[in-house]
Amino acid sequence: MFLRSAVLSAVVVCGLPGLAMRADAGLKVVASTEDLASLTREVGGDRITVDAIAKGYQDPHFVEAKPSFILKLHAADLLIVVGREMEVGWLPPLLQQSRNAKIQPGSPGHLDASSNVRILDIPQGQITRAMGDVHPFGNPHYWLDPGNGRRVAQAIQAKLSELQPADAGFFAQRFNDFDKRLGEAEKRWDAALAPYKGTKIVTYHRSWANFVDRFGLDVMGYVEPRPGIPPSPQHTIALIAEMKKVKATTILVEPYFDLKTPQSVARETGGTVVVLSPSVGGEKDITDYISLFDHDVKLLVAALKAAGH
Ligand SMILES: [Zn+2]
């Protein structure tokens, strides 16, 4: 392995010095999540470098700060964030400690990926603490609608072209190629989920609002009594009763939540727990944005089919 990569880099350095230099000279992008990093890679290809902070198997609301994150942010030319307060609990102090004026909010090197997408669950009226960890600017899990993924990729294309104009044509061509592949994949996902339109499901957290909206499923309840609040016995009993009433049996759980309550709900209702990854990198075979949906749609369809819907 070592030998092979040493040979490969020697070839790159000696054989194609222009290309090697170009990659070194490209924009250094840091994305707050692996989903945004994947969309950036789709558009930027080898003309930029991309690093993600939160891993796909972590809860993106809670990321433990590491000194290496500060170093990455210090060296970055562009920071891309989910926004809508997704990173409010961990990114602001890292950004401050990065001492990098280029990537602070409001600077050209700071891209909030949520500014041009379809946002759901924007709360009406006053928000109180009793409502739990409600996001005042709407549901930040918007990347789980492929239409929003396309819009984010487009915003990334515009931003990369602004910061590295010599490669604008290359970025445009990469975006068009991604757009085409995503469109073909959407047909596949739509066809797979079409038989289950209107099926009532339960999710642990409100991670799947955009996903179910896009594919026509119906979330009838949550394992969490309120966003960010752990399950309580009273809420779980009410959820079980409601699930029996409407015959909901599929419970989607993100990989970073405790399975104990979802499993006991499943036992009481004759249902199934499906661990579904909301992010790129959440499982080994989820290597990019399109394979994220391939993975999730396949698991979900298998569960819904087994439940006899
Ligand atoms: Zn959330």
PDB file of C-alpha atoms and ligand atoms in Angstrom:
ATOM      1  CA  MET A   1       0.000   0.000   0.000  1.00  0.00           C
ATOM      2  CA  PHE A   2       2.731   2.411   1.101  1.00  0.00           C
ATOM      3  CA  LEU A   3       4.909   1.563  -1.887  1.00  0.00           C
ATOM      4  CA  ARG A   4       2.060   1.960  -4.273  1.00  0.00           C
ATOM      5  CA  SER A   5       1.052   5.389  -3.026  1.00  0.00           C
ATOM      6  CA  ALA A   6       4.690   6.508  -2.942  1.00  0.00           C
ATOM      7  CA  VAL A   7       5.023   5.485  -6.577  1.00  0.00           C
ATOM      8  CA  LEU A   8       1.772   7.204  -7.466  1.00  0.00           C
ATOM      9  CA  SER A   9       2.757  10.495  -5.872  1.00  0.00           C
ATOM     10  CA  ALA A  10       6.172  10.310  -7.537  1.00  0.00           C
ATOM     11  CA  VAL A  11       4.398   9.933 -10.866  1.00  0.00           C
ATOM     12  CA  VAL A  12       2.149  12.874 -10.122  1.00  0.00           C
ATOM     13  CA  VAL A  13       5.013  15.087  -8.997  1.00  0.00           C
ATOM     14  CA  CYS A  14       7.479  14.164 -11.781  1.00  0.00           C
ATOM     15  CA  GLY A  15       5.108  13.443 -14.632  1.00  0.00           C
ATOM     16  CA  LEU A  16       2.491  16.127 -14.161  1.00  0.00           C
ATOM     17  CA  PRO A  17       4.059  18.956 -12.205  1.00  0.00           C
ATOM     18  CA  GLY A  18       1.543  21.478 -13.508  1.00  0.00           C
ATOM     19  CA  LEU A  19      -1.416  19.463 -12.244  1.00  0.00           C
ATOM     20  CA  ALA A  20       0.194  18.762  -8.873  1.00  0.00           C
ATOM     21  CA  MET A  21       0.861  22.448  -8.364  1.00  0.00           C
ATOM     22  CA  ARG A  22      -2.605  23.359  -9.432  1.00  0.00           C
ATOM     23  CA  ALA A  23      -4.211  21.058  -6.818  1.00  0.00           C
ATOM     24  CA  ASP A  24      -1.964  22.610  -4.170  1.00  0.00           C
ATOM     25  CA  ALA A  25      -2.945  26.065  -5.255  1.00  0.00           C
ATOM     26  CA  GLY A  26      -6.710  25.389  -5.217  1.00  0.00           C
ATOM     27  CA  LEU A  27      -9.125  26.723  -2.613  1.00  0.00           C
ATOM     28  CA  LYS A  28      -9.008  25.045   0.787  1.00  0.00           C
ATOM     29  CA  VAL A  29     -12.615  24.358   1.722  1.00  0.00           C
ATOM     30  CA  VAL A  30     -13.863  23.227   5.130  1.00  0.00           C
ATOM     31  CA  ALA A  31     -17.464  22.007   5.380  1.00  0.00           C
ATOM     32  CA  SER A  32     -19.199  21.568   8.733  1.00  0.00           C
ATOM     33  CA  THR A  33     -20.637  18.165   7.689  1.00  0.00           C
ATOM     34  CA  GLU A  34     -19.736  15.320   5.343  1.00  0.00           C
ATOM     35  CA  ASP A  35     -22.902  15.964   3.314  1.00  0.00           C
ATOM     36  CA  LEU A  36     -21.748  19.468   2.435  1.00  0.00           C
ATOM     37  CA  ALA A  37     -18.203  18.185   1.828  1.00  0.00           C
ATOM     38  CA  SER A  38     -19.576  15.612  -0.640  1.00  0.00           C
ATOM     39  CA  LEU A  39     -21.602  18.221  -2.550  1.00  0.00           C
ATOM     40  CA  THR A  40     -18.507  20.460  -2.640  1.00  0.00           C
ATOM     41  CA  ARG A  41     -16.404  17.588  -4.027  1.00  0.00           C
ATOM     42  CA  GLU A  42     -19.024  16.972  -6.741  1.00  0.00           C
ATOM     43  CA  VAL A  43     -18.610  20.547  -7.969  1.00  0.00           C
ATOM     44  CA  GLY A  44     -14.971  21.292  -7.150  1.00  0.00           C
ATOM     45  CA  GLY A  45     -13.378  18.005  -8.226  1.00  0.00           C
ATOM     46  CA  ASP A  46      -9.576  18.041  -7.990  1.00  0.00           C
ATOM     47  CA  ARG A  47      -9.305  21.812  -8.371  1.00  0.00           C
ATOM     48  CA  ILE A  48      -9.977  22.329  -4.654  1.00  0.00           C
ATOM     49  CA  THR A  49      -9.441  20.448  -1.369  1.00  0.00           C
ATOM     50  CA  VAL A  50     -12.306  19.706   1.036  1.00  0.00           C
ATOM     51  CA  ASP A  51     -12.365  18.666   4.689  1.00  0.00           C
ATOM     52  CA  ALA A  52     -15.412  17.949   6.840  1.00  0.00           C
ATOM     53  CA  ILE A  53     -15.659  18.621  10.581  1.00  0.00           C
ATOM     54  CA  ALA A  54     -18.619  16.522  11.830  1.00  0.00           C
ATOM     55  CA  LYS A  55     -18.426  12.832  10.925  1.00  0.00           C
ATOM     56  CA  GLY A  56     -21.469  11.276   9.285  1.00  0.00           C
ATOM     57  CA  TYR A  57     -22.081   8.938  12.224  1.00  0.00           C
ATOM     58  CA  GLN A  58     -22.171  11.821  14.736  1.00  0.00           C
ATOM     59  CA  ASP A  59     -25.168  13.888  15.798  1.00  0.00           C
ATOM     60  CA  PRO A  60     -24.503  17.134  13.899  1.00  0.00           C
ATOM     61  CA  HIS A  61     -26.121  19.140  16.710  1.00  0.00           C
ATOM     62  CA  PHE A  62     -23.390  18.063  19.138  1.00  0.00           C
ATOM     63  CA  VAL A  63     -19.810  17.851  17.924  1.00  0.00           C
ATOM     64  CA  GLU A  64     -16.894  17.655  20.311  1.00  0.00           C
ATOM     65  CA  ALA A  65     -14.365  20.388  19.578  1.00  0.00           C
ATOM     66  CA  LYS A  66     -10.840  19.217  18.722  1.00  0.00           C
ATOM     67  CA  PRO A  67      -7.677  21.321  18.271  1.00  0.00           C
ATOM     68  CA  SER A  68      -7.292  19.877  14.750  1.00  0.00           C
ATOM     69  CA  PHE A  69     -10.587  21.569  13.761  1.00  0.00           C
ATOM     70  CA  ILE A  70      -9.157  24.962  14.713  1.00  0.00           C
ATOM     71  CA  LEU A  71      -6.060  24.312  12.574  1.00  0.00           C
ATOM     72  CA  LYS A  72      -8.234  23.334   9.608  1.00  0.00           C
ATOM     73  CA  LEU A  73     -10.372  26.442  10.013  1.00  0.00           C
ATOM     74  CA  HIS A  74      -7.287  28.621  10.385  1.00  0.00           C
ATOM     75  CA  ALA A  75      -5.982  27.476   6.994  1.00  0.00           C
ATOM     76  CA  ALA A  76      -9.348  27.544   5.159  1.00  0.00           C
ATOM     77  CA  ASP A  77     -10.243  29.851   2.274  1.00  0.00           C
ATOM     78  CA  LEU A  78     -13.931  28.912   2.437  1.00  0.00           C
ATOM     79  CA  LEU A  79     -16.184  27.551   5.177  1.00  0.00           C
ATOM     80  CA  ILE A  80     -19.529  26.008   4.217  1.00  0.00           C
ATOM     81  CA  VAL A  81     -22.110  25.559   6.997  1.00  0.00           C
ATOM     82  CA  VAL A  82     -25.553  23.923   7.236  1.00  0.00           C
ATOM     83  CA  GLY A  83     -26.887  27.033   8.991  1.00  0.00           C
ATOM     84  CA  ARG A  84     -30.360  27.421  10.598  1.00  0.00           C
ATOM     85  CA  GLU A  85     -28.542  27.030  13.937  1.00  0.00           C
ATOM     86  CA  MET A  86     -27.490  23.425  13.236  1.00  0.00           C
ATOM     87  CA  GLU A  87     -23.940  24.221  14.392  1.00  0.00           C
ATOM     88  CA  VAL A  88     -24.866  26.823  17.021  1.00  0.00           C
ATOM     89  CA  GLY A  89     -23.725  24.553  19.874  1.00  0.00           C
ATOM     90  CA  TRP A  90     -20.165  23.985  18.683  1.00  0.00           C
ATOM     91  CA  LEU A  91     -18.982  26.027  15.691  1.00  0.00           C
ATOM     92  CA  PRO A  92     -18.941  29.659  16.973  1.00  0.00           C
ATOM     93  CA  PRO A  93     -16.080  29.139  19.501  1.00  0.00           C
ATOM     94  CA  LEU A  94     -14.045  27.162  16.914  1.00  0.00           C
ATOM     95  CA  LEU A  95     -14.556  29.951  14.377  1.00  0.00           C
ATOM     96  CA  GLN A  96     -13.447  32.539  16.882  1.00  0.00           C
ATOM     97  CA  GLN A  97     -10.329  30.580  17.836  1.00  0.00           C
ATOM     98  CA  SER A  98      -9.437  30.012  14.173  1.00  0.00           C
ATOM     99  CA  ARG A  99      -8.399  33.696  13.930  1.00  0.00           C
ATOM    100  CA  ASN A 100      -9.277  33.552  10.254  1.00  0.00           C
ATOM    101  CA  ALA A 101     -11.094  36.706   9.118  1.00  0.00           C
ATOM    102  CA  LYS A 102     -11.747  35.220   5.652  1.00  0.00           C
ATOM    103  CA  ILE A 103     -14.313  32.662   6.865  1.00  0.00           C
ATOM    104  CA  GLN A 104     -16.261  34.611   9.506  1.00  0.00           C
ATOM    105  CA  PRO A 105     -20.024  35.090   8.952  1.00  0.00           C
ATOM    106  CA  GLY A 106     -20.598  37.885   6.449  1.00  0.00           C
ATOM    107  CA  SER A 107     -17.189  37.419   4.799  1.00  0.00           C
ATOM    108  CA  PRO A 108     -16.910  36.146   1.183  1.00  0.00           C
ATOM    109  CA  GLY A 109     -15.288  32.937   2.505  1.00  0.00           C
ATOM    110  CA  HIS A 110     -18.362  31.958   4.546  1.00  0.00           C
ATOM    111  CA  LEU A 111     -21.210  30.176   2.777  1.00  0.00           C
ATOM    112  CA  ASP A 112     -24.451  29.385   4.598  1.00  0.00           C
ATOM    113  CA  ALA A 113     -25.821  26.518   2.488  1.00  0.00           C
ATOM    114  CA  SER A 114     -29.368  27.038   3.773  1.00  0.00           C
ATOM    115  CA  SER A 115     -29.953  30.450   2.232  1.00  0.00           C
ATOM    116  CA  ASN A 116     -31.463  29.182  -1.021  1.00  0.00           C
ATOM    117  CA  VAL A 117     -33.168  25.911  -0.060  1.00  0.00           C
ATOM    118  CA  ARG A 118     -36.660  24.755   0.905  1.00  0.00           C
ATOM    119  CA  ILE A 119     -36.915  24.981   4.711  1.00  0.00           C
ATOM    120  CA  LEU A 120     -39.704  23.258   6.662  1.00  0.00           C
ATOM    121  CA  ASP A 121     -40.982  23.596  10.256  1.00  0.00           C
ATOM    122  CA  ILE A 122     -40.442  27.338  10.583  1.00  0.00           C
ATOM    123  CA  PRO A 123     -42.149  27.955  13.948  1.00  0.00           C
ATOM    124  CA  GLN A 124     -45.102  30.316  14.129  1.00  0.00           C
ATOM    125  CA  GLY A 125     -45.488  32.656  17.100  1.00  0.00           C
ATOM    126  CA  GLN A 126     -43.297  32.794  20.152  1.00  0.00           C
ATOM    127  CA  ILE A 127     -40.749  30.093  20.982  1.00  0.00           C
ATOM    128  CA  THR A 128     -40.462  29.070  24.632  1.00  0.00           C
ATOM    129  CA  ARG A 129     -38.054  26.726  26.389  1.00  0.00           C
ATOM    130  CA  ALA A 130     -40.946  24.331  27.024  1.00  0.00           C
ATOM    131  CA  MET A 131     -40.989  23.559  23.284  1.00  0.00           C
ATOM    132  CA  GLY A 132     -37.585  21.867  23.580  1.00  0.00           C
ATOM    133  CA  ASP A 133     -34.672  22.502  21.251  1.00  0.00           C
ATOM    134  CA  VAL A 134     -36.818  24.051  18.525  1.00  0.00           C
ATOM    135  CA  HIS A 135     -34.896  25.752  15.746  1.00  0.00           C
ATOM    136  CA  PRO A 136     -36.264  29.284  15.353  1.00  0.00           C
ATOM    137  CA  PHE A 137     -35.135  29.425  11.714  1.00  0.00           C
ATOM    138  CA  GLY A 138     -36.745  26.136  10.713  1.00  0.00           C
ATOM    139  CA  ASN A 139     -35.657  22.523  10.367  1.00  0.00           C
ATOM    140  CA  PRO A 140     -31.904  22.366   9.624  1.00  0.00           C
ATOM    141  CA  HIS A 141     -32.031  18.766   8.277  1.00  0.00           C
ATOM    142  CA  TYR A 142     -32.983  20.103   4.836  1.00  0.00           C
ATOM    143  CA  TRP A 143     -30.225  18.257   2.865  1.00  0.00           C
ATOM    144  CA  LEU A 144     -32.331  15.063   3.010  1.00  0.00           C
ATOM    145  CA  ASP A 145     -34.394  16.351   0.084  1.00  0.00           C
ATOM    146  CA  PRO A 146     -32.402  15.791  -3.138  1.00  0.00           C
ATOM    147  CA  GLY A 147     -33.965  18.963  -4.563  1.00  0.00           C
ATOM    148  CA  ASN A 148     -32.265  20.868  -1.769  1.00  0.00           C
ATOM    149  CA  GLY A 149     -29.001  18.988  -2.414  1.00  0.00           C
ATOM    150  CA  ARG A 150     -29.132  20.291  -5.987  1.00  0.00           C
ATOM    151  CA  ARG A 151     -29.763  23.864  -4.759  1.00  0.00           C
ATOM    152  CA  VAL A 152     -26.849  23.611  -2.320  1.00  0.00           C
ATOM    153  CA  ALA A 153     -24.550  22.298  -5.081  1.00  0.00           C
ATOM    154  CA  GLN A 154     -25.593  25.250  -7.229  1.00  0.00           C
ATOM    155  CA  ALA A 155     -24.796  27.731  -4.439  1.00  0.00           C
ATOM    156  CA  ILE A 156     -21.418  26.014  -4.002  1.00  0.00           C
ATOM    157  CA  GLN A 157     -20.775  26.293  -7.744  1.00  0.00           C
ATOM    158  CA  ALA A 158     -21.471  30.049  -7.604  1.00  0.00           C
ATOM    159  CA  LYS A 159     -19.234  30.502  -4.544  1.00  0.00           C
ATOM    160  CA  LEU A 160     -16.292  28.459  -5.912  1.00  0.00           C
ATOM    161  CA  SER A 161     -16.532  30.388  -9.198  1.00  0.00           C
ATOM    162  CA  GLU A 162     -16.491  33.679  -7.314  1.00  0.00           C
ATOM    163  CA  LEU A 163     -13.402  32.728  -5.279  1.00  0.00           C
ATOM    164  CA  GLN A 164     -11.544  30.819  -8.028  1.00  0.00           C
ATOM    165  CA  PRO A 165     -12.839  32.429 -11.264  1.00  0.00           C
ATOM    166  CA  ALA A 166     -10.246  30.790 -13.524  1.00  0.00           C
ATOM    167  CA  ASP A 167     -12.020  27.454 -12.949  1.00  0.00           C
ATOM    168  CA  ALA A 168     -15.614  28.720 -13.329  1.00  0.00           C
ATOM    169  CA  GLY A 169     -16.122  26.719 -16.528  1.00  0.00           C
ATOM    170  CA  PHE A 170     -14.848  23.548 -14.895  1.00  0.00           C
ATOM    171  CA  PHE A 171     -17.171  24.017 -11.881  1.00  0.00           C
ATOM    172  CA  ALA A 172     -20.156  24.669 -14.164  1.00  0.00           C
ATOM    173  CA  GLN A 173     -19.456  21.491 -16.118  1.00  0.00           C
ATOM    174  CA  ARG A 174     -19.087  19.467 -12.882  1.00  0.00           C
ATOM    175  CA  PHE A 175     -22.360  20.883 -11.544  1.00  0.00           C
ATOM    176  CA  ASN A 176     -24.191  19.983 -14.757  1.00  0.00           C
ATOM    177  CA  ASP A 177     -22.854  16.447 -14.583  1.00  0.00           C
ATOM    178  CA  PHE A 178     -23.929  16.084 -10.924  1.00  0.00           C
ATOM    179  CA  ASP A 179     -27.345  17.586 -11.709  1.00  0.00           C
ATOM    180  CA  LYS A 180     -27.833  14.984 -14.434  1.00  0.00           C
ATOM    181  CA  ARG A 181     -26.760  12.028 -12.256  1.00  0.00           C
ATOM    182  CA  LEU A 182     -28.927  13.274  -9.387  1.00  0.00           C
ATOM    183  CA  GLY A 183     -31.929  13.610 -11.698  1.00  0.00           C
ATOM    184  CA  GLU A 184     -31.503  10.003 -12.861  1.00  0.00           C
ATOM    185  CA  ALA A 185     -31.137   8.803  -9.262  1.00  0.00           C
ATOM    186  CA  GLU A 186     -34.272  10.691  -8.202  1.00  0.00           C
ATOM    187  CA  LYS A 187     -36.306   8.740 -10.759  1.00  0.00           C
ATOM    188  CA  ARG A 188     -35.009   5.526  -9.201  1.00  0.00           C
ATOM    189  CA  TRP A 189     -35.828   6.633  -5.611  1.00  0.00           C
ATOM    190  CA  ASP A 190     -39.262   7.948  -6.583  1.00  0.00           C
ATOM    191  CA  ALA A 191     -40.120   4.647  -8.279  1.00  0.00           C
ATOM    192  CA  ALA A 192     -38.923   2.595  -5.280  1.00  0.00           C
ATOM    193  CA  LEU A 193     -40.959   4.604  -2.760  1.00  0.00           C
ATOM    194  CA  ALA A 194     -44.038   5.279  -4.926  1.00  0.00           C
ATOM    195  CA  PRO A 195     -45.995   2.228  -3.615  1.00  0.00           C
ATOM    196  CA  TYR A 196     -45.713   3.540  -0.036  1.00  0.00           C
ATOM    197  CA  LYS A 197     -47.159   7.052  -0.505  1.00  0.00           C
ATOM    198  CA  GLY A 198     -48.998   8.210   2.623  1.00  0.00           C
ATOM    199  CA  THR A 199     -47.580   5.437   4.846  1.00  0.00           C
ATOM    200  CA  LYS A 200     -47.503   6.567   8.473  1.00  0.00           C
ATOM    201  CA  ILE A 201     -44.101   6.208  10.125  1.00  0.00           C
ATOM    202  CA  VAL A 202     -42.416   7.299  13.354  1.00  0.00           C
ATOM    203  CA  THR A 203     -38.989   8.928  13.579  1.00  0.00           C
ATOM    204  CA  TYR A 204     -36.769   9.478  16.602  1.00  0.00           C
ATOM    205  CA  HIS A 205     -35.712  13.083  15.931  1.00  0.00           C
ATOM    206  CA  ARG A 206     -37.129  15.499  13.350  1.00  0.00           C
ATOM    207  CA  SER A 207     -34.278  14.645  10.947  1.00  0.00           C
ATOM    208  CA  TRP A 208     -36.514  13.320   8.190  1.00  0.00           C
ATOM    209  CA  ALA A 209     -38.982  16.185   7.628  1.00  0.00           C
ATOM    210  CA  ASN A 210     -37.647  17.056   4.165  1.00  0.00           C
ATOM    211  CA  PHE A 211     -37.084  13.416   3.217  1.00  0.00           C
ATOM    212  CA  VAL A 212     -40.680  12.322   3.978  1.00  0.00           C
ATOM    213  CA  ASP A 213     -42.055  15.477   2.403  1.00  0.00           C
ATOM    214  CA  ARG A 214     -40.131  14.772  -0.800  1.00  0.00           C
ATOM    215  CA  PHE A 215     -41.087  11.083  -0.995  1.00  0.00           C
ATOM    216  CA  GLY A 216     -44.682  11.345   0.220  1.00  0.00           C
ATOM    217  CA  LEU A 217     -44.488   9.504   3.545  1.00  0.00           C
ATOM    218  CA  ASP A 218     -46.242  10.751   6.685  1.00  0.00           C
ATOM    219  CA  VAL A 219     -44.535  11.127  10.084  1.00  0.00           C
ATOM    220  CA  MET A 220     -47.254  10.556  12.716  1.00  0.00           C
ATOM    221  CA  GLY A 221     -45.045  10.831  15.798  1.00  0.00           C
ATOM    222  CA  TYR A 222     -41.578  11.074  17.303  1.00  0.00           C
ATOM    223  CA  VAL A 223     -39.726   8.979  19.889  1.00  0.00           C
ATOM    224  CA  GLU A 224     -38.441  12.255  21.385  1.00  0.00           C
ATOM    225  CA  PRO A 225     -41.274  14.087  23.161  1.00  0.00           C
ATOM    226  CA  ARG A 226     -39.776  17.364  21.899  1.00  0.00           C
ATOM    227  CA  PRO A 227     -36.690  18.079  19.749  1.00  0.00           C
ATOM    228  CA  GLY A 228     -33.510  17.331  21.714  1.00  0.00           C
ATOM    229  CA  ILE A 229     -35.441  16.040  24.766  1.00  0.00           C
ATOM    230  CA  PRO A 230     -34.887  12.326  25.651  1.00  0.00           C
ATOM    231  CA  PRO A 231     -37.893   9.952  25.645  1.00  0.00           C
ATOM    232  CA  SER A 232     -40.162  10.035  28.713  1.00  0.00           C
ATOM    233  CA  PRO A 233     -42.438   7.172  29.878  1.00  0.00           C
ATOM    234  CA  GLN A 234     -45.616   9.270  29.490  1.00  0.00           C
ATOM    235  CA  HIS A 235     -44.746  10.273  25.936  1.00  0.00           C
ATOM    236  CA  THR A 236     -43.757   6.706  25.000  1.00  0.00           C
ATOM    237  CA  ILE A 237     -47.077   5.303  26.280  1.00  0.00           C
ATOM    238  CA  ALA A 238     -49.034   7.915  24.305  1.00  0.00           C
ATOM    239  CA  LEU A 239     -46.948   7.217  21.188  1.00  0.00           C
ATOM    240  CA  ILE A 240     -47.601   3.452  21.424  1.00  0.00           C
ATOM    241  CA  ALA A 241     -51.364   4.041  21.766  1.00  0.00           C
ATOM    242  CA  GLU A 242     -51.415   6.393  18.783  1.00  0.00           C
ATOM    243  CA  MET A 243     -49.313   4.015  16.654  1.00  0.00           C
ATOM    244  CA  LYS A 244     -51.722   1.151  17.366  1.00  0.00           C
ATOM    245  CA  LYS A 245     -54.664   3.368  16.460  1.00  0.00           C
ATOM    246  CA  VAL A 246     -53.280   4.435  13.065  1.00  0.00           C
ATOM    247  CA  LYS A 247     -51.414   1.132  12.459  1.00  0.00           C
ATOM    248  CA  ALA A 248     -47.968   2.716  12.153  1.00  0.00           C
ATOM    249  CA  THR A 249     -45.178   0.159  12.519  1.00  0.00           C
ATOM    250  CA  THR A 250     -41.946   1.567  11.073  1.00  0.00           C
ATOM    251  CA  ILE A 251     -39.663   3.526  13.425  1.00  0.00           C
ATOM    252  CA  LEU A 252     -36.692   5.356  11.884  1.00  0.00           C
ATOM    253  CA  VAL A 253     -33.759   5.942  14.229  1.00  0.00           C
ATOM    254  CA  GLU A 254     -30.586   7.908  13.537  1.00  0.00           C
ATOM    255  CA  PRO A 255     -27.375   5.886  14.272  1.00  0.00           C
ATOM    256  CA  TYR A 256     -26.386   8.028  17.285  1.00  0.00           C
ATOM    257  CA  PHE A 257     -29.523   7.501  19.412  1.00  0.00           C
ATOM    258  CA  ASP A 258     -30.080   4.835  22.087  1.00  0.00           C
ATOM    259  CA  LEU A 259     -32.163   1.989  20.642  1.00  0.00           C
ATOM    260  CA  LYS A 260     -33.756   0.968  23.974  1.00  0.00           C
ATOM    261  CA  THR A 261     -36.947   3.058  23.764  1.00  0.00           C
ATOM    262  CA  PRO A 262     -37.465   2.572  19.996  1.00  0.00           C
ATOM    263  CA  GLN A 263     -37.102  -1.206  20.481  1.00  0.00           C
ATOM    264  CA  SER A 264     -39.622  -1.319  23.310  1.00  0.00           C
ATOM    265  CA  VAL A 265     -42.049   0.743  21.205  1.00  0.00           C
ATOM    266  CA  ALA A 266     -41.514  -1.746  18.359  1.00  0.00           C
ATOM    267  CA  ARG A 267     -42.215  -4.707  20.683  1.00  0.00           C
ATOM    268  CA  GLU A 268     -45.464  -3.136  21.935  1.00  0.00           C
ATOM    269  CA  THR A 269     -46.720  -2.267  18.450  1.00  0.00           C
ATOM    270  CA  GLY A 270     -45.422  -5.244  16.468  1.00  0.00           C
ATOM    271  CA  GLY A 271     -43.268  -2.784  14.585  1.00  0.00           C
ATOM    272  CA  THR A 272     -39.693  -2.604  13.311  1.00  0.00           C
ATOM    273  CA  VAL A 273     -36.812  -0.292  14.102  1.00  0.00           C
ATOM    274  CA  VAL A 274     -34.839   0.847  11.065  1.00  0.00           C
ATOM    275  CA  VAL A 275     -31.500   2.544  11.705  1.00  0.00           C
ATOM    276  CA  LEU A 276     -31.223   5.009   8.855  1.00  0.00           C
ATOM    277  CA  SER A 277     -28.241   7.271   8.301  1.00  0.00           C
ATOM    278  CA  PRO A 278     -29.045  10.939   7.773  1.00  0.00           C
ATOM    279  CA  SER A 279     -25.521  11.705   6.544  1.00  0.00           C
ATOM    280  CA  VAL A 280     -22.743  10.773   4.157  1.00  0.00           C
ATOM    281  CA  GLY A 281     -20.190   8.666   6.051  1.00  0.00           C
ATOM    282  CA  GLY A 282     -22.828   7.255   8.416  1.00  0.00           C
ATOM    283  CA  GLU A 283     -22.154   3.761   7.009  1.00  0.00           C
ATOM    284  CA  LYS A 284     -19.255   2.327   5.035  1.00  0.00           C
ATOM    285  CA  ASP A 285     -21.160   2.180   1.743  1.00  0.00           C
ATOM    286  CA  ILE A 286     -22.385   5.778   2.027  1.00  0.00           C
ATOM    287  CA  THR A 287     -19.470   7.451   0.318  1.00  0.00           C
ATOM    288  CA  ASP A 288     -21.241  10.402  -1.289  1.00  0.00           C
ATOM    289  CA  TYR A 289     -24.516  12.325  -1.496  1.00  0.00           C
ATOM    290  CA  ILE A 290     -26.173  10.033  -4.049  1.00  0.00           C
ATOM    291  CA  SER A 291     -25.167   6.794  -2.275  1.00  0.00           C
ATOM    292  CA  LEU A 292     -26.672   8.225   0.937  1.00  0.00           C
ATOM    293  CA  PHE A 293     -30.134   8.100  -0.651  1.00  0.00           C
ATOM    294  CA  ASP A 294     -29.415   4.771  -2.376  1.00  0.00           C
ATOM    295  CA  HIS A 295     -28.620   3.265   1.028  1.00  0.00           C
ATOM    296  CA  ASP A 296     -31.546   4.816   2.917  1.00  0.00           C
ATOM    297  CA  VAL A 297     -34.176   4.197   0.243  1.00  0.00           C
ATOM    298  CA  LYS A 298     -33.135   0.534  -0.024  1.00  0.00           C
ATOM    299  CA  LEU A 299     -33.348  -0.058   3.757  1.00  0.00           C
ATOM    300  CA  LEU A 300     -36.609   1.830   4.098  1.00  0.00           C
ATOM    301  CA  VAL A 301     -38.303   0.043   1.193  1.00  0.00           C
ATOM    302  CA  ALA A 302     -37.232  -3.341   2.629  1.00  0.00           C
ATOM    303  CA  ALA A 303     -38.748  -2.401   6.013  1.00  0.00           C
ATOM    304  CA  LEU A 304     -42.006  -1.080   4.556  1.00  0.00           C
ATOM    305  CA  LYS A 305     -42.335  -4.156   2.346  1.00  0.00           C
ATOM    306  CA  ALA A 306     -41.720  -6.490   5.311  1.00  0.00           C
ATOM    307  CA  ALA A 307     -44.350  -4.591   7.304  1.00  0.00           C
ATOM    308  CA  GLY A 308     -46.843  -5.445   4.551  1.00  0.00           C
ATOM    309  CA  HIS A 309     -47.613  -1.907   3.423  1.00  0.00           C
TER     310      HIS A 309
HETATM  311 ZN    ZN B   1     -32.382  18.556  14.574  1.00  0.00          ZN
END
